[in-house]
mmCIF file of C-alpha atoms in Angstrom:
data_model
loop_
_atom_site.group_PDB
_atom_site.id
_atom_site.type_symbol
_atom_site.label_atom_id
_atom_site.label_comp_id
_atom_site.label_asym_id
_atom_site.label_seq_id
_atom_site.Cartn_x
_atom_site.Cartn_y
_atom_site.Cartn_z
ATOM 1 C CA UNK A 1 -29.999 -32.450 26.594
ATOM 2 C CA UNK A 2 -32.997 -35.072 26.819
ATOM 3 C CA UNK A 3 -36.231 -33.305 25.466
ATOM 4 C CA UNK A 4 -34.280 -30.570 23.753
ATOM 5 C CA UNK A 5 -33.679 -30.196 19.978
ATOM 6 C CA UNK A 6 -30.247 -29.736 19.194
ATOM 7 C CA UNK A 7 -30.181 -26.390 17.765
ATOM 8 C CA UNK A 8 -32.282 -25.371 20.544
ATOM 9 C CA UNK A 9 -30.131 -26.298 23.107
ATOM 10 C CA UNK A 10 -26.895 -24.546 21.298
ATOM 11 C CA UNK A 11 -28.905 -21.353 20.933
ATOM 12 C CA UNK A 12 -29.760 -20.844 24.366
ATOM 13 C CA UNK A 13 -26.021 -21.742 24.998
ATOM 14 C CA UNK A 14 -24.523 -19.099 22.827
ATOM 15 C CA UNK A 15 -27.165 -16.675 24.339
ATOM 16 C CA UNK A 16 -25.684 -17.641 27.401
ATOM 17 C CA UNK A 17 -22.422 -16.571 26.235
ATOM 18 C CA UNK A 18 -23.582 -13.327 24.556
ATOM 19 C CA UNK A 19 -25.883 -12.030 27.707
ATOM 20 C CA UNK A 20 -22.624 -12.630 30.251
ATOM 21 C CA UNK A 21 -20.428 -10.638 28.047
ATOM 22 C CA UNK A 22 -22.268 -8.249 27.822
ATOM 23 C CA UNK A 23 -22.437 -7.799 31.860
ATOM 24 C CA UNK A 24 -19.091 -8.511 32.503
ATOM 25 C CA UNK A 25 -17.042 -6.419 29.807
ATOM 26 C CA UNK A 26 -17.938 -2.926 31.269
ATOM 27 C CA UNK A 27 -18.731 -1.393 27.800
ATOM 28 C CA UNK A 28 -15.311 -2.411 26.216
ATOM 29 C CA UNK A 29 -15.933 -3.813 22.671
ATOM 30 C CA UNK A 30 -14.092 -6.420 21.792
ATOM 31 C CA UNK A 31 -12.755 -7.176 17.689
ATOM 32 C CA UNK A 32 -11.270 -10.346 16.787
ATOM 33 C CA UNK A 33 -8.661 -10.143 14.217
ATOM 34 C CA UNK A 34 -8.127 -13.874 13.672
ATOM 35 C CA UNK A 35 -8.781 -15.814 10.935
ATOM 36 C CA UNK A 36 -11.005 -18.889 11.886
ATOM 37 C CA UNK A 37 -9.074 -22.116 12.177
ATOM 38 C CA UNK A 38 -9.830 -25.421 11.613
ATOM 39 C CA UNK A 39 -10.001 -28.494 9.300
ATOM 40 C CA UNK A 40 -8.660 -27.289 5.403
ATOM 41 C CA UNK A 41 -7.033 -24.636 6.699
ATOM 42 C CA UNK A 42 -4.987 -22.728 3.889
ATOM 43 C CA UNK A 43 -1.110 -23.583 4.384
ATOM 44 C CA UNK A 44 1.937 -22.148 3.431
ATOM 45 C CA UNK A 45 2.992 -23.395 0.056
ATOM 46 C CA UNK A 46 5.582 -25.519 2.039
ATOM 47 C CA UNK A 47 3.888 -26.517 5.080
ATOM 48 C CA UNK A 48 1.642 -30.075 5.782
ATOM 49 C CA UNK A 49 -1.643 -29.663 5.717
ATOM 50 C CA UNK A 50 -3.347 -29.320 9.447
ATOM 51 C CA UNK A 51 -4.650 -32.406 10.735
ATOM 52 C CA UNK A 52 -7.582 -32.705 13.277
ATOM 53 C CA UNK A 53 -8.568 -36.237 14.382
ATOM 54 C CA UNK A 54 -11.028 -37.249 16.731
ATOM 55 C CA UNK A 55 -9.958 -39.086 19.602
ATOM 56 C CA UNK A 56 -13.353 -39.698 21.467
ATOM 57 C CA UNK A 57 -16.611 -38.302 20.237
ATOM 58 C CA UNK A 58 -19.719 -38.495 21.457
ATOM 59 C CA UNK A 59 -22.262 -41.137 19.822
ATOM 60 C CA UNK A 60 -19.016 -43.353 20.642
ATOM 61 C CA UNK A 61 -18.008 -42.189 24.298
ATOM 62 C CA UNK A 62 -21.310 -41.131 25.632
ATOM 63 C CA UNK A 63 -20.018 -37.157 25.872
ATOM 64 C CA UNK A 64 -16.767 -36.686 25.728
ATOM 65 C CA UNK A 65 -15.018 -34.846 22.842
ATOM 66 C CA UNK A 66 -11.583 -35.382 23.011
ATOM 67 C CA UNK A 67 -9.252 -34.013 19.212
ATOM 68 C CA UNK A 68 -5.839 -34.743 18.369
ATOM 69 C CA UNK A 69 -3.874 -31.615 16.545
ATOM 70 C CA UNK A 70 -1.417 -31.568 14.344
ATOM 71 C CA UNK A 71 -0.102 -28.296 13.044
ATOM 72 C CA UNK A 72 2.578 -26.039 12.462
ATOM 73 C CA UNK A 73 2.569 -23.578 14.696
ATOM 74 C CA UNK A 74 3.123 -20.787 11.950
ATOM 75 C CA UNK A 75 -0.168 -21.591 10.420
ATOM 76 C CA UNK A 76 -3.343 -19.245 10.228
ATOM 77 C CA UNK A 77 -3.119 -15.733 12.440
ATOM 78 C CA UNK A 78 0.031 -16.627 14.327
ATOM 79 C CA UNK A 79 2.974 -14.870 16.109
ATOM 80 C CA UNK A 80 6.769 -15.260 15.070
ATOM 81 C CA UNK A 81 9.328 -15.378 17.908
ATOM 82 C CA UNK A 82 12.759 -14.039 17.247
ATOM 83 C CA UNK A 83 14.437 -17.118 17.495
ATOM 84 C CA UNK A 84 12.441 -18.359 13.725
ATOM 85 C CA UNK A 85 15.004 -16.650 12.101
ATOM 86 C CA UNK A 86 17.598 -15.625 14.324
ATOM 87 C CA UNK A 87 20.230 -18.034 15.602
ATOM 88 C CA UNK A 88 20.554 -16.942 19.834
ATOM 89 C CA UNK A 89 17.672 -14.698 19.953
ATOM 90 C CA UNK A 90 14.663 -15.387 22.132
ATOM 91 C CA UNK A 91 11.977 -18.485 21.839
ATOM 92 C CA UNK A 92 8.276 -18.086 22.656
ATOM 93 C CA UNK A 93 8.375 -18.791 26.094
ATOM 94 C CA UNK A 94 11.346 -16.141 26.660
ATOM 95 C CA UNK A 95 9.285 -13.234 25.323
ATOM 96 C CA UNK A 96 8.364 -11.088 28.769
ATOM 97 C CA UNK A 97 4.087 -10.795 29.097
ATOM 98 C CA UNK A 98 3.767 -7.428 28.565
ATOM 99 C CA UNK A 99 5.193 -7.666 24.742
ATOM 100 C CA UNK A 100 1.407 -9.632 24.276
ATOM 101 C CA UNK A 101 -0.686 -6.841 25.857
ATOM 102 C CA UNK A 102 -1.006 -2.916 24.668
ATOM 103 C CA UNK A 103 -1.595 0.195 22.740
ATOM 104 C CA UNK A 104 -1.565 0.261 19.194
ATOM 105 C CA UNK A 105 -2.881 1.381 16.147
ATOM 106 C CA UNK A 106 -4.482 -0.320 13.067
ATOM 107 C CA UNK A 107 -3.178 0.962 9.765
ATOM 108 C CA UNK A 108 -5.128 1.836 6.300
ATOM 109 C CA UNK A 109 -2.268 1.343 3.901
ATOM 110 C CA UNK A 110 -4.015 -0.101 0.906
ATOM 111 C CA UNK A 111 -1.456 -2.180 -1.368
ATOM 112 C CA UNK A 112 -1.925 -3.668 -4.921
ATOM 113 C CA UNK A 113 -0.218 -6.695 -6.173
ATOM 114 C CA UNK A 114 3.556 -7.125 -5.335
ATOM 115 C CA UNK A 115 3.426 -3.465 -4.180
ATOM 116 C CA UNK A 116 5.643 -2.267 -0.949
ATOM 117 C CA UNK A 117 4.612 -0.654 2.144
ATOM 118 C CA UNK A 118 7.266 1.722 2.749
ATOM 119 C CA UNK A 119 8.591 3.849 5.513
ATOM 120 C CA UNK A 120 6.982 6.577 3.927
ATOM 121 C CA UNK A 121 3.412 5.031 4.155
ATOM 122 C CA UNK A 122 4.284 4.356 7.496
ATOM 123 C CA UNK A 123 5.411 8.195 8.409
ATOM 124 C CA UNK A 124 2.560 9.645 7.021
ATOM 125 C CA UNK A 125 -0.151 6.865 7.997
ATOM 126 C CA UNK A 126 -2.833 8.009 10.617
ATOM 127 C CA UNK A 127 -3.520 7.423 13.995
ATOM 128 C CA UNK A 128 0.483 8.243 14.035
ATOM 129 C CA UNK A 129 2.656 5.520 15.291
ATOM 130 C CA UNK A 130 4.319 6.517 18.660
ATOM 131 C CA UNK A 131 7.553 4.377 20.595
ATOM 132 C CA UNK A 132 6.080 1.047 22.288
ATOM 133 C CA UNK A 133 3.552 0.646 20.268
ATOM 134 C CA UNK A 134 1.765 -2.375 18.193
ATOM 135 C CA UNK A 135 1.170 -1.818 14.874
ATOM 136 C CA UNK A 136 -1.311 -3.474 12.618
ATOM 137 C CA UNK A 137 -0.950 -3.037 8.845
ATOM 138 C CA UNK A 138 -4.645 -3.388 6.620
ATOM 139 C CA UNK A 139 -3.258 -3.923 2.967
ATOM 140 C CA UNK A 140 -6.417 -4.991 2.406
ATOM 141 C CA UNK A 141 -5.083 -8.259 1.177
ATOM 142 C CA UNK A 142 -6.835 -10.028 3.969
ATOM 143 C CA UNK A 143 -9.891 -10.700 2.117
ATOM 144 C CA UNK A 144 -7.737 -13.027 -0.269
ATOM 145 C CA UNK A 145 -7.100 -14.720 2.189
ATOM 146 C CA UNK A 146 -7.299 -18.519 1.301
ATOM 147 C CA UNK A 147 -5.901 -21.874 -0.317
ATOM 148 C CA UNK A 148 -5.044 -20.047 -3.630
ATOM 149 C CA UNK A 149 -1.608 -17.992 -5.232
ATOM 150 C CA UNK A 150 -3.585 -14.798 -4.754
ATOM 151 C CA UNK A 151 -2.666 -14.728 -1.321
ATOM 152 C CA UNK A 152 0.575 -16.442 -0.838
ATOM 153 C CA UNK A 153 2.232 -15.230 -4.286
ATOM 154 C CA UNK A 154 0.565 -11.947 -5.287
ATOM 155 C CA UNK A 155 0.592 -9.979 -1.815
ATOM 156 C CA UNK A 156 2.099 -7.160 -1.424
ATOM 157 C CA UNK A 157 4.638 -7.186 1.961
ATOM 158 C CA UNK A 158 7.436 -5.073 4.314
ATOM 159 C CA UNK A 159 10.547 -4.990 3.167
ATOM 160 C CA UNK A 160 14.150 -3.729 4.636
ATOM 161 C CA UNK A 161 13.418 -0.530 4.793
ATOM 162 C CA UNK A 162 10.259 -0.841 6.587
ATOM 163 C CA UNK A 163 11.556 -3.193 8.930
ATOM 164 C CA UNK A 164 14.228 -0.481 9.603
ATOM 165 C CA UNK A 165 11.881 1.553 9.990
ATOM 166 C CA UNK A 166 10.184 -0.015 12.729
ATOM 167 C CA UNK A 167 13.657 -0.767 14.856
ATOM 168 C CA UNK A 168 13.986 2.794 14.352
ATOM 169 C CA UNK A 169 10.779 4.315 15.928
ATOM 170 C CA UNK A 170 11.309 1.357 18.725
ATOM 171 C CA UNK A 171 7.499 -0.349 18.740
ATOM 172 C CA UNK A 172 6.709 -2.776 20.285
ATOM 173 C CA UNK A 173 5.503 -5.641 17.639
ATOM 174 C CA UNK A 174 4.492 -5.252 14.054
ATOM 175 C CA UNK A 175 1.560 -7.105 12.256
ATOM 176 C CA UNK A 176 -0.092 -7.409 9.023
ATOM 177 C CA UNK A 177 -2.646 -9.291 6.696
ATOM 178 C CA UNK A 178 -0.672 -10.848 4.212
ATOM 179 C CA UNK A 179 0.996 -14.256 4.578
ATOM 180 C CA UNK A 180 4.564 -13.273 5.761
ATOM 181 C CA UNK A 181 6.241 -10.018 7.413
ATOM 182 C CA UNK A 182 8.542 -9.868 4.132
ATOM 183 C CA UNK A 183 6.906 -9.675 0.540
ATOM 184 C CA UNK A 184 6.261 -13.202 -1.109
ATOM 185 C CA UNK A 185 9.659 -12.405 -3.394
ATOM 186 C CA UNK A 186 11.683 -11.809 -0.407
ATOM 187 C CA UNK A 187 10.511 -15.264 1.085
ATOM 188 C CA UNK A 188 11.242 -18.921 -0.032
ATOM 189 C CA UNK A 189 8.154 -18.677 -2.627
ATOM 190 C CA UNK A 190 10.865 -16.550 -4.579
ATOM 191 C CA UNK A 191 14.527 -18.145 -5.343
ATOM 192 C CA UNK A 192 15.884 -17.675 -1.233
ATOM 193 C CA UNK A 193 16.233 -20.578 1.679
ATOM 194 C CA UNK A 194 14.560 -23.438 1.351
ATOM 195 C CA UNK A 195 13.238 -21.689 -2.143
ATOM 196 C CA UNK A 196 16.282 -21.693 -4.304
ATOM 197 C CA UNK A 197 17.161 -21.823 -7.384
ATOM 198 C CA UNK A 198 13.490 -21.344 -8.833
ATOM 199 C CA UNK A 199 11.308 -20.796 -5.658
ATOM 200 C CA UNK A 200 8.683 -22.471 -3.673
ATOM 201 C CA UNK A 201 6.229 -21.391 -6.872
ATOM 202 C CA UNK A 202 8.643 -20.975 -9.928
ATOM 203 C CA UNK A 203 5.284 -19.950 -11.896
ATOM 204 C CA UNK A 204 4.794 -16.572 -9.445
ATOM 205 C CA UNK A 205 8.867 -15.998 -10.327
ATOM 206 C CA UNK A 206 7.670 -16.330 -13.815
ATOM 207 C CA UNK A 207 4.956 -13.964 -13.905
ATOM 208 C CA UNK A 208 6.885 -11.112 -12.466
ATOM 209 C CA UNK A 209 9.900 -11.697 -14.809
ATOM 210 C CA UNK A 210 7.291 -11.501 -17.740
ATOM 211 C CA UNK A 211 5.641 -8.329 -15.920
ATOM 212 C CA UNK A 212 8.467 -6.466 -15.017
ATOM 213 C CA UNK A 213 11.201 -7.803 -17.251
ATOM 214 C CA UNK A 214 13.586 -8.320 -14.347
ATOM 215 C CA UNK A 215 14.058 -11.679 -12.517
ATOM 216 C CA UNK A 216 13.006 -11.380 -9.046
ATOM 217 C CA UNK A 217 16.527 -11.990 -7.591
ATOM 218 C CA UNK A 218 17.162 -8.615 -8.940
ATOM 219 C CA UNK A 219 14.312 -6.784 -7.265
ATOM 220 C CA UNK A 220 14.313 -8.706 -4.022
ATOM 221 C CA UNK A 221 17.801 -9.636 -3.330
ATOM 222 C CA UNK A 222 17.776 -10.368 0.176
ATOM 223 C CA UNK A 223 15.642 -13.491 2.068
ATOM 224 C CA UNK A 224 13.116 -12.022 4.295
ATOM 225 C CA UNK A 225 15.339 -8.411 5.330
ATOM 226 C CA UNK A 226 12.221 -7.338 7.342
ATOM 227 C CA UNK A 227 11.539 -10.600 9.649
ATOM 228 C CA UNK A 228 15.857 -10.576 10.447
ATOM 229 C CA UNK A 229 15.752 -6.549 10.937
ATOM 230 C CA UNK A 230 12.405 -6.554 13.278
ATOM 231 C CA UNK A 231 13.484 -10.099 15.236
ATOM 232 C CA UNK A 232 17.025 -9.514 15.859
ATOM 233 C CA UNK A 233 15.590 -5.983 17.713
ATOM 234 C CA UNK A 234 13.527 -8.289 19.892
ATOM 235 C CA UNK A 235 10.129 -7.040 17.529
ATOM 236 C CA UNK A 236 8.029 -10.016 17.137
ATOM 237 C CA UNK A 237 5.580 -10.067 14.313
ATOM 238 C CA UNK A 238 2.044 -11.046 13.166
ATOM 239 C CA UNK A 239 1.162 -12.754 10.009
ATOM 240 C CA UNK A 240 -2.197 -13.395 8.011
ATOM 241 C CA UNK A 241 -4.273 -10.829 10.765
ATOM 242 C CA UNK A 242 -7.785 -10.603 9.639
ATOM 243 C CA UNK A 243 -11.114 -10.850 11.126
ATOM 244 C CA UNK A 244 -12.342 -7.922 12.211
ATOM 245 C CA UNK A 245 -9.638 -5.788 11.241
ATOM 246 C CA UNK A 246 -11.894 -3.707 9.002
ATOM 247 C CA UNK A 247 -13.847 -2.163 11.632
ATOM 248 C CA UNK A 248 -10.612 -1.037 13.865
ATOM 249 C CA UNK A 249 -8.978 0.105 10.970
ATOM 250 C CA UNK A 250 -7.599 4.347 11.250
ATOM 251 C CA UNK A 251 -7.924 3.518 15.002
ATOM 252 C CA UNK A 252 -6.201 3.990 18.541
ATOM 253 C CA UNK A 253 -6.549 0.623 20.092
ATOM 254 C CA UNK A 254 -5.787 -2.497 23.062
ATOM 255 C CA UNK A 255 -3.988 -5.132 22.105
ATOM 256 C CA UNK A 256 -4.128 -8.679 23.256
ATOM 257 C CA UNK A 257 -2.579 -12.143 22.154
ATOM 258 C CA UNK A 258 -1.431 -14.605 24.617
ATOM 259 C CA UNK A 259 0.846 -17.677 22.822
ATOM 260 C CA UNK A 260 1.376 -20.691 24.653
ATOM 261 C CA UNK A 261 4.076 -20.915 26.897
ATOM 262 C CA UNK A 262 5.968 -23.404 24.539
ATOM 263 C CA UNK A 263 9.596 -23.653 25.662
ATOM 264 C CA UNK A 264 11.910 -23.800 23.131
ATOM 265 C CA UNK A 265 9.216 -22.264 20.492
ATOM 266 C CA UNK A 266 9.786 -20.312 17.195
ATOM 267 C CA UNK A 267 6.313 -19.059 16.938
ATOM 268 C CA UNK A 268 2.790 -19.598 17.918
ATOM 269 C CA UNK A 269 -1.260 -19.899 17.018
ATOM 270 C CA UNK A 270 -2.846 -17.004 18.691
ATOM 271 C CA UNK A 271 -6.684 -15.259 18.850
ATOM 272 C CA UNK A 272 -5.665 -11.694 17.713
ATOM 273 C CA UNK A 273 -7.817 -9.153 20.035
ATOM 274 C CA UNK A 274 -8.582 -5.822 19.683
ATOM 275 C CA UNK A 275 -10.486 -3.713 22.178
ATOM 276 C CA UNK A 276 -11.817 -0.197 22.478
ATOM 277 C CA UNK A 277 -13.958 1.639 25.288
ATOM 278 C CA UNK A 278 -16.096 4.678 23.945
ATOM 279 C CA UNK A 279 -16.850 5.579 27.605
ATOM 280 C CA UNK A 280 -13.392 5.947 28.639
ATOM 281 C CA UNK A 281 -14.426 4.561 31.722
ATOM 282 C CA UNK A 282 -12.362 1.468 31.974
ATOM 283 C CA UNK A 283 -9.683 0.867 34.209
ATOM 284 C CA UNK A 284 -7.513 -2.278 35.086
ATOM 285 C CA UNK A 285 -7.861 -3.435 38.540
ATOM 286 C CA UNK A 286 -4.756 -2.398 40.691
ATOM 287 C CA UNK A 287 -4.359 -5.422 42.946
ATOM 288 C CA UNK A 288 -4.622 -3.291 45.987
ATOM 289 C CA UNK A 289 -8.194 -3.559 46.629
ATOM 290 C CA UNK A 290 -8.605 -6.276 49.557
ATOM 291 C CA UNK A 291 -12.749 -6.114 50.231
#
């Protein structure tokens, strides 16, 4: 604005933002647990690189910022539709609203490298996963999260039996902050799909065979067994979660993360919310009220 510096101007604008949230969100508090997106954004090992151009900007246009995107849509903190991996089952746009919005819990289940989260972990994890709900797993592998084979090749991951698991105790959607619903082995980074014969990075199949002594093949025998057993039961997932997810962690939470209404879509970009109310006070508006 003429006669205001620049960083003054933006902020008073965020201040803007910050005092009218805090009148309008009636003492809920409010965690993101997305990753921040943008230009360099780390990729899957098979996956273009995000590109962000700038249509009109505003030395050039005299204020308007207009960008051009393009991405895959499994990229950053996203949301896999059944239909990614199985042939018949519902797109993005198919998935009924309230599968985006509700209870939950966010789960410590610490995990080294190329360790499992089991259905035991899950059994005996606290605040105890009820029917219907969304689940959140904190390996604690989201703070590798970045352009390097930390992340993509080291995490640990679900497997069958957790997947199973899941289908079993009927909740709603499953989440957590590595790079895939499966274990790196069970995905195309090990010898499966799009991976085979030597995987996506033959160096990480390397490493365990020298580690272990067994070729990963042996170990992880089946391409992605948690994504197939959670999606065919209509159980979408979240991958790479992060953020905030260290201060919801061992809690009871509410759930939100709208994708686009993409017809057709296998998965989707979303903002990853988390809220909790310490008052207890909050309600959602009925509908009914006509003054």
């Amino acid at each position: 604005m003429p006669g205001w510096e620049e960083g003054d101007w933006r902020d008073e604008s965020l201040c803007q933002f910050e005092e009218s949230n805090d009148k309008n969100n009636m003492g809920i508090q409010f965690y993101d647990l997305s990753h921040p997106w943008g230009q360099g954004q780390p990729c899957w090992p098979y996956f273009e690189d995000v590109k962000i151009e700038r249509l009109h900007g505003m030395a050039k246009t005299g204020g308007v910022l207009t960008q051009k995107i393009t991405t895959v849509m499994h990229s950053g903190t996203h949301i896999d539709a059944p239909a990614h991996v199985v042939p018949g089952a519902p797109f993005m746009d198919e998935v009924p609203l309230p599968y985006f919005f509700g209870t939950g819990v966010v789960l410590d289940i610490p995990k080294k490298k190329w360790e499992m989260i089991t259905a035991e972990d899950l059994e005996n994890a606290t605040p105890k996963i009820r029917e219907g709900d969304i689940v959140i797993i904190n390996t604690g592998w989201h703070k590798y999260y970045g352009d390097n084979q930390i992340y993509y090749g080291h995490a640990p991951g679900f497997g069958k039996e957790a997947g199973e698991w899941f289908v079993k105790k009927k909740v709603k959607m499953v989440g957590n902050d590595t790079q895939a619903l499966d274990h790196p082995l069970a995905t195309a980074i090990g010898p499966h799909g799009p991976g085979k014969p030597h995987g996506l990075l033959p160096n990480i199949c390397e490493e365990y065979k020298a580690e272990t002594g067994r070729d990963v093949i042996e170990d992880f025998p089946d391409w992605e067994p948690c994504h197939n057993a959670i999606l065919s039961a209509g159980i979408c997932g979240f991958e790479n979660v992060g953020g905030d997810i260290d201060k919801v962690t061992g809690k009871r939470v509410t759930f939100a993360a709208f994708p686009w209404r993409w017809k057709k879509g296998d998965g989707c970009i979303v903002r990853l919310v988390a809220m909790v109310d310490p008052s207890g006070d909050y309600r959602i508006e009925t509908g009914n009220d006509k003054t």
